PDB file of C-alpha atoms in Angstrom:
ATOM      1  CA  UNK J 244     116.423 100.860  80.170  1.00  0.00           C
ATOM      2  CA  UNK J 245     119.585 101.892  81.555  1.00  0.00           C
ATOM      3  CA  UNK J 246     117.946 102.259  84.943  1.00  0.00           C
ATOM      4  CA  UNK J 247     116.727  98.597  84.589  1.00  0.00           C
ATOM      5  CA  UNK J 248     120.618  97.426  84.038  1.00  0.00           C
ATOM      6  CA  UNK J 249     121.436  99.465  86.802  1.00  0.00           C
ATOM      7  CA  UNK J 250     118.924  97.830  89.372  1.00  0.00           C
ATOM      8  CA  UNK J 251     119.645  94.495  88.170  1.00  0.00           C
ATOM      9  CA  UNK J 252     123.337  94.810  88.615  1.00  0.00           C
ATOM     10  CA  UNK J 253     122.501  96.177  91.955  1.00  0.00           C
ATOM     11  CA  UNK J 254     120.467  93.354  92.708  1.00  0.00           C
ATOM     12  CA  UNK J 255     123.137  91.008  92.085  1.00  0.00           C
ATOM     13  CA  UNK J 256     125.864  92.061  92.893  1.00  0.00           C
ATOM     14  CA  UNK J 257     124.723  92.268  96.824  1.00  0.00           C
ATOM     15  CA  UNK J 258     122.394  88.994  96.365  1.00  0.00           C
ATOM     16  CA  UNK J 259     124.616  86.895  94.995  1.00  0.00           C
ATOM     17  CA  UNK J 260     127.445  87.571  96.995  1.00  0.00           C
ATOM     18  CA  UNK J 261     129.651  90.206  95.868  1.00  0.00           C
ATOM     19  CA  UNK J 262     128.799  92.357  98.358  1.00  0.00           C
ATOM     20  CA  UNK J 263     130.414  91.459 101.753  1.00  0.00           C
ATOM     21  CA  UNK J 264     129.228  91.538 105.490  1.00  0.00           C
ATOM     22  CA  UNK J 265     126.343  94.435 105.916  1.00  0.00           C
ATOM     23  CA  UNK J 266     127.508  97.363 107.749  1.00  0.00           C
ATOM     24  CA  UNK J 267     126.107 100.535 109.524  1.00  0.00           C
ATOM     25  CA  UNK J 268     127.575 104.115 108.706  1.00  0.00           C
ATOM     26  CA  UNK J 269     126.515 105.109 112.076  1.00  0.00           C
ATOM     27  CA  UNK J 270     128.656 102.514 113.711  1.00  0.00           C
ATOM     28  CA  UNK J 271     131.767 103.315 111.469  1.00  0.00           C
ATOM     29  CA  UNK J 272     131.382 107.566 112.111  1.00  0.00           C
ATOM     30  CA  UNK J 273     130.292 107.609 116.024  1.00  0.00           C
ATOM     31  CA  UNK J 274     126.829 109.438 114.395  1.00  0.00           C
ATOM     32  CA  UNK J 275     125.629 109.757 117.946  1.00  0.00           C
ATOM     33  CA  UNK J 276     128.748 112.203 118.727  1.00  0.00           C
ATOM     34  CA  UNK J 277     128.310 113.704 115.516  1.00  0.00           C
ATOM     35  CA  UNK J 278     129.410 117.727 115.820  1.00  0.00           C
ATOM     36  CA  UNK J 279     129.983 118.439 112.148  1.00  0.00           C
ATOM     37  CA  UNK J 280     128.080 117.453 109.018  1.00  0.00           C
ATOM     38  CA  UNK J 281     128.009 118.667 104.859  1.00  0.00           C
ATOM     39  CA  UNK J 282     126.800 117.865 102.099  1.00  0.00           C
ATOM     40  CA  UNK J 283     127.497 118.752  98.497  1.00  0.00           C
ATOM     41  CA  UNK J 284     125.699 117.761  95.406  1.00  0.00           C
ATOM     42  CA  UNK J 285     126.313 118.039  91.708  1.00  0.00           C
ATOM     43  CA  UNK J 286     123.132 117.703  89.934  1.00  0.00           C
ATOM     44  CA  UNK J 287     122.738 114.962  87.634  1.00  0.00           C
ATOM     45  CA  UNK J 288     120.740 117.066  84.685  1.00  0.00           C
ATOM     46  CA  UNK J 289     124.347 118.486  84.709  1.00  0.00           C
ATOM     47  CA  UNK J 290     126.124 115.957  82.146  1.00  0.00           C
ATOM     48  CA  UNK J 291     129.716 114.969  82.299  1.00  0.00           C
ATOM     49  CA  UNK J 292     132.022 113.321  79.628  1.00  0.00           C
ATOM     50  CA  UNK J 293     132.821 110.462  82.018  1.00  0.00           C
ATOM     51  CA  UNK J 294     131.817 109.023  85.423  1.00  0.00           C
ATOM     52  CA  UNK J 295     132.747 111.722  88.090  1.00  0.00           C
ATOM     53  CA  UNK J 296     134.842 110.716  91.444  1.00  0.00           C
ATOM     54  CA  UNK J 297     135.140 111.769  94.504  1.00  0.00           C
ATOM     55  CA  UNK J 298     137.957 113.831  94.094  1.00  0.00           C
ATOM     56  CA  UNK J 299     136.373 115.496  91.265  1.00  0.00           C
ATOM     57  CA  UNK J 300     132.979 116.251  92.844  1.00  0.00           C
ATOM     58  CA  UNK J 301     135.145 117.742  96.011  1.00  0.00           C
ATOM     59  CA  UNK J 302     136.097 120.357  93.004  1.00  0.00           C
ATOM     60  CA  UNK J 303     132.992 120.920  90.900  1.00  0.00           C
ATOM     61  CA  UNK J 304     129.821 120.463  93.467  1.00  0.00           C
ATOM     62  CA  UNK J 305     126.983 122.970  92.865  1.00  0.00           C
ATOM     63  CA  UNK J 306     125.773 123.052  95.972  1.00  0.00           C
ATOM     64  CA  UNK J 307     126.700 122.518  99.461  1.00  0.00           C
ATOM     65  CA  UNK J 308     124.774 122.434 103.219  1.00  0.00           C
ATOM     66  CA  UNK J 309     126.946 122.780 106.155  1.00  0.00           C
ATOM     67  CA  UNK J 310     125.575 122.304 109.870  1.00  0.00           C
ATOM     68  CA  UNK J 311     128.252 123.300 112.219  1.00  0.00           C
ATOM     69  CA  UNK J 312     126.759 122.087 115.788  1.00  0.00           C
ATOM     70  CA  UNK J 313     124.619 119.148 114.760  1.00  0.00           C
ATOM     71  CA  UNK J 314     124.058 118.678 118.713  1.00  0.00           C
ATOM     72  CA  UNK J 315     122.614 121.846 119.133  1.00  0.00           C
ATOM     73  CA  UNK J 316     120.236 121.733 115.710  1.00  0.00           C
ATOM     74  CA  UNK J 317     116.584 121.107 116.547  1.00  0.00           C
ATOM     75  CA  UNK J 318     117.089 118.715 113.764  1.00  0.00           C
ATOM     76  CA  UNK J 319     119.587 116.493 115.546  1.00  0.00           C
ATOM     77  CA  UNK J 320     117.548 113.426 116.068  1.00  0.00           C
ATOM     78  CA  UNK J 321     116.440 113.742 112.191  1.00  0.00           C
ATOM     79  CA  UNK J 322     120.027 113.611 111.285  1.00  0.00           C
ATOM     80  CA  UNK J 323     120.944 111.047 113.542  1.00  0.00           C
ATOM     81  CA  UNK J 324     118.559 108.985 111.985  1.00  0.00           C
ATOM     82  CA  UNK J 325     119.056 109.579 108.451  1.00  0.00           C
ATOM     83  CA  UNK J 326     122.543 108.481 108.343  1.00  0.00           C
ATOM     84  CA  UNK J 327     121.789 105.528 109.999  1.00  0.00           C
ATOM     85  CA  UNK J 328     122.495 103.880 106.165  1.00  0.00           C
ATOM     86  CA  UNK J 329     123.466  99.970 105.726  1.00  0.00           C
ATOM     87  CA  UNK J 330     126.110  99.245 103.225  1.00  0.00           C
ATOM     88  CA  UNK J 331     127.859  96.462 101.943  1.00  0.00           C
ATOM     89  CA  UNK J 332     131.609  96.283 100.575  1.00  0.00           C
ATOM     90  CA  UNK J 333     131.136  96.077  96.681  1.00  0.00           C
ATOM     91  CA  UNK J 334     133.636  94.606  93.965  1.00  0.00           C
ATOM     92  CA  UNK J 335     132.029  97.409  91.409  1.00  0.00           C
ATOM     93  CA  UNK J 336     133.391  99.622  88.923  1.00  0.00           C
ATOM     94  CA  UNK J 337     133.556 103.477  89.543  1.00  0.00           C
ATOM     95  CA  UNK J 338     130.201 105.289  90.080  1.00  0.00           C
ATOM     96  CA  UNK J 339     129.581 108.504  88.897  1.00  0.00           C
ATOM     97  CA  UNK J 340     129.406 110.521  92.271  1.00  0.00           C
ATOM     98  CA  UNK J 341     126.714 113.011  92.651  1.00  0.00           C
ATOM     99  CA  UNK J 342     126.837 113.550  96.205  1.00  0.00           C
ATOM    100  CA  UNK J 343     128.959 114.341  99.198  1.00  0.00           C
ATOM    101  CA  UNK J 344     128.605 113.932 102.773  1.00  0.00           C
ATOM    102  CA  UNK J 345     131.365 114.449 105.392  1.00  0.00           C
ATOM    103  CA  UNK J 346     130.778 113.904 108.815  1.00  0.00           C
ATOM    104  CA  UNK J 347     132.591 114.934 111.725  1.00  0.00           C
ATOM    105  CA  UNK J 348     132.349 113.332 115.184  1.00  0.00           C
ATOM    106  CA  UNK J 349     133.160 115.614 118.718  1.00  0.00           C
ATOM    107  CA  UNK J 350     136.311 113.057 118.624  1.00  0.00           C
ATOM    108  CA  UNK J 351     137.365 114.588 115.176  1.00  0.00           C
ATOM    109  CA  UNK J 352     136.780 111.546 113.418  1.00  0.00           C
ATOM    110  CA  UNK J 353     135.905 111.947 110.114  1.00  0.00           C
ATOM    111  CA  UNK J 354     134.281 110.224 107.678  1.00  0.00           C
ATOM    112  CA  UNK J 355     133.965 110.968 103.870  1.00  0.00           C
ATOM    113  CA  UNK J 356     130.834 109.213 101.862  1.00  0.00           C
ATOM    114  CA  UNK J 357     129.557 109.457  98.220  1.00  0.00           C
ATOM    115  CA  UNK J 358     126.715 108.311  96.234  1.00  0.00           C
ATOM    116  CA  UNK J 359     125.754 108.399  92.538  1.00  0.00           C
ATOM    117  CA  UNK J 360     122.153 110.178  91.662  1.00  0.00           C
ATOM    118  CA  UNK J 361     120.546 107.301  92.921  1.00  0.00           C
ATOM    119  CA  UNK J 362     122.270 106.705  96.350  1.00  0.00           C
ATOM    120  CA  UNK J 363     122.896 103.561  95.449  1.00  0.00           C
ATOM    121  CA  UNK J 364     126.414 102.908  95.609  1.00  0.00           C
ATOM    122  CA  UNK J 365     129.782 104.887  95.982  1.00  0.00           C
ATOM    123  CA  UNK J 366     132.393 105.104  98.977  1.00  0.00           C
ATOM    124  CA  UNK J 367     132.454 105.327 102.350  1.00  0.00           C
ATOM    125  CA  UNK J 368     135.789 106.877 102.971  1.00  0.00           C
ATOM    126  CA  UNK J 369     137.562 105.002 100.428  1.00  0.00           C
ATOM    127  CA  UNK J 370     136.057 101.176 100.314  1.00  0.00           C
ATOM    128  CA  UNK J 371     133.751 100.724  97.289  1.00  0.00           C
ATOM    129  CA  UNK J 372     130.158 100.243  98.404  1.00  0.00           C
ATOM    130  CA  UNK J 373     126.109  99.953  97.497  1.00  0.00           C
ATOM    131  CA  UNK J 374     124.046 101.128 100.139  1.00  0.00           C
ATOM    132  CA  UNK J 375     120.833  99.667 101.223  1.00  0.00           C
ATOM    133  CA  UNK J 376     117.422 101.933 101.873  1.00  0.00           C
ATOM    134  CA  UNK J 377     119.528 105.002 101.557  1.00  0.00           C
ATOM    135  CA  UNK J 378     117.072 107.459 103.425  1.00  0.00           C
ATOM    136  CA  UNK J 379     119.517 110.492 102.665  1.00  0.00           C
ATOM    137  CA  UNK J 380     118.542 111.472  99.715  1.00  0.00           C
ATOM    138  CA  UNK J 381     115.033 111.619 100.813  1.00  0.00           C
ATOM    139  CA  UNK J 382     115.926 113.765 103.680  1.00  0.00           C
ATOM    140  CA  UNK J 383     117.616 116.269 101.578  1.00  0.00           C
ATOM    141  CA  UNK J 384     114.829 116.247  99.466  1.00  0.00           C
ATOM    142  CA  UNK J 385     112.541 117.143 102.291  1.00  0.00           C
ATOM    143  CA  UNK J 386     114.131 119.266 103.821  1.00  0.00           C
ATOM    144  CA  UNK J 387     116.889 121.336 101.241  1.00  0.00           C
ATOM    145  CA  UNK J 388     114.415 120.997  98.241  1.00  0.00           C
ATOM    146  CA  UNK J 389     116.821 123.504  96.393  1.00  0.00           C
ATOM    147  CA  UNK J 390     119.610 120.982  96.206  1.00  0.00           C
ATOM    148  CA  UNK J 391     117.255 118.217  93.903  1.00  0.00           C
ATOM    149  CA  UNK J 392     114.879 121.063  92.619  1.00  0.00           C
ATOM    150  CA  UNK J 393     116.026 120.491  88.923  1.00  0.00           C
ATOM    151  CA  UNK J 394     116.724 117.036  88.928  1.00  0.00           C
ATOM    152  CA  UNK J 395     113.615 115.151  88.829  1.00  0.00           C
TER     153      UNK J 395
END
């Protein structure tokens, strides 16, 4: 039921215009120049008293993948491509963050986002946001099964 809320309140709140203009992480981070990239997760089987932040998940992640030289990965293109992720600027309360990513351009710009479980909305740096087809999470699941192993 409470996923059912959850979806609906997505729904409208980007329909019905709460959410602002759509934007592109990979425009906003340089993705293309991308040299750094991590990602930390807290698993969502793991429950909390209240909603976590950002600040908090920096503190108490479980798990954490680092690629140093995206560039140089074989998996460059697939990275690329997975943060390619539309969002929109969203008037919503705090999310309980589950995930992490930090991305680091060869310019040493840096960009910070975070999702709840469902990659549905969180921050991108610090500007509240839902995301739209959020093909992250399936990536991870992919291709770090370990980090989601427990949590389906």
């Amino acid at each position: 039921m409470m996923k059912i809320v959850l979806t609906l309140f997505l729904f409208l709140c980007v329909e019905m215009g709460y959410g602002k203009e759509k934007n592109e992480i990979g425009t906003l981070c340089d993705i293309d120049t991308i040299n750094k990239l991590e990602i930390i997760h807290y698993p969502k089987y793991i429950s909390t008293n209240v909603a976590m932040s950002a600040e908090q998940l920096m503190l108490r992640y479980t798990y954490k993948f680092e690629v140093n030289d995206v560039q140089e990965t074989p998996f460059r293109d697939e990275i690329i491509k997975m943060l390619n992720v539309d969002y929109f600027e969203c008037k919503c309360g705090n999310n309980d963050v589950r995930w992490g990513i930090r991305i680091v351009s060869e310019k040493n710009k840096v960009c910070n986002l975070y999702f709840d479980a469902f990659g549905t909305c969180g921050k991108v740096n610090d500007m509240k946001v839902c995301f739209k087809n959020n093909s992250i999470m399936k990536w991870v699941k992919n291709r770090i099964p370990l980090f989601v192993q427990y949590d389906s």
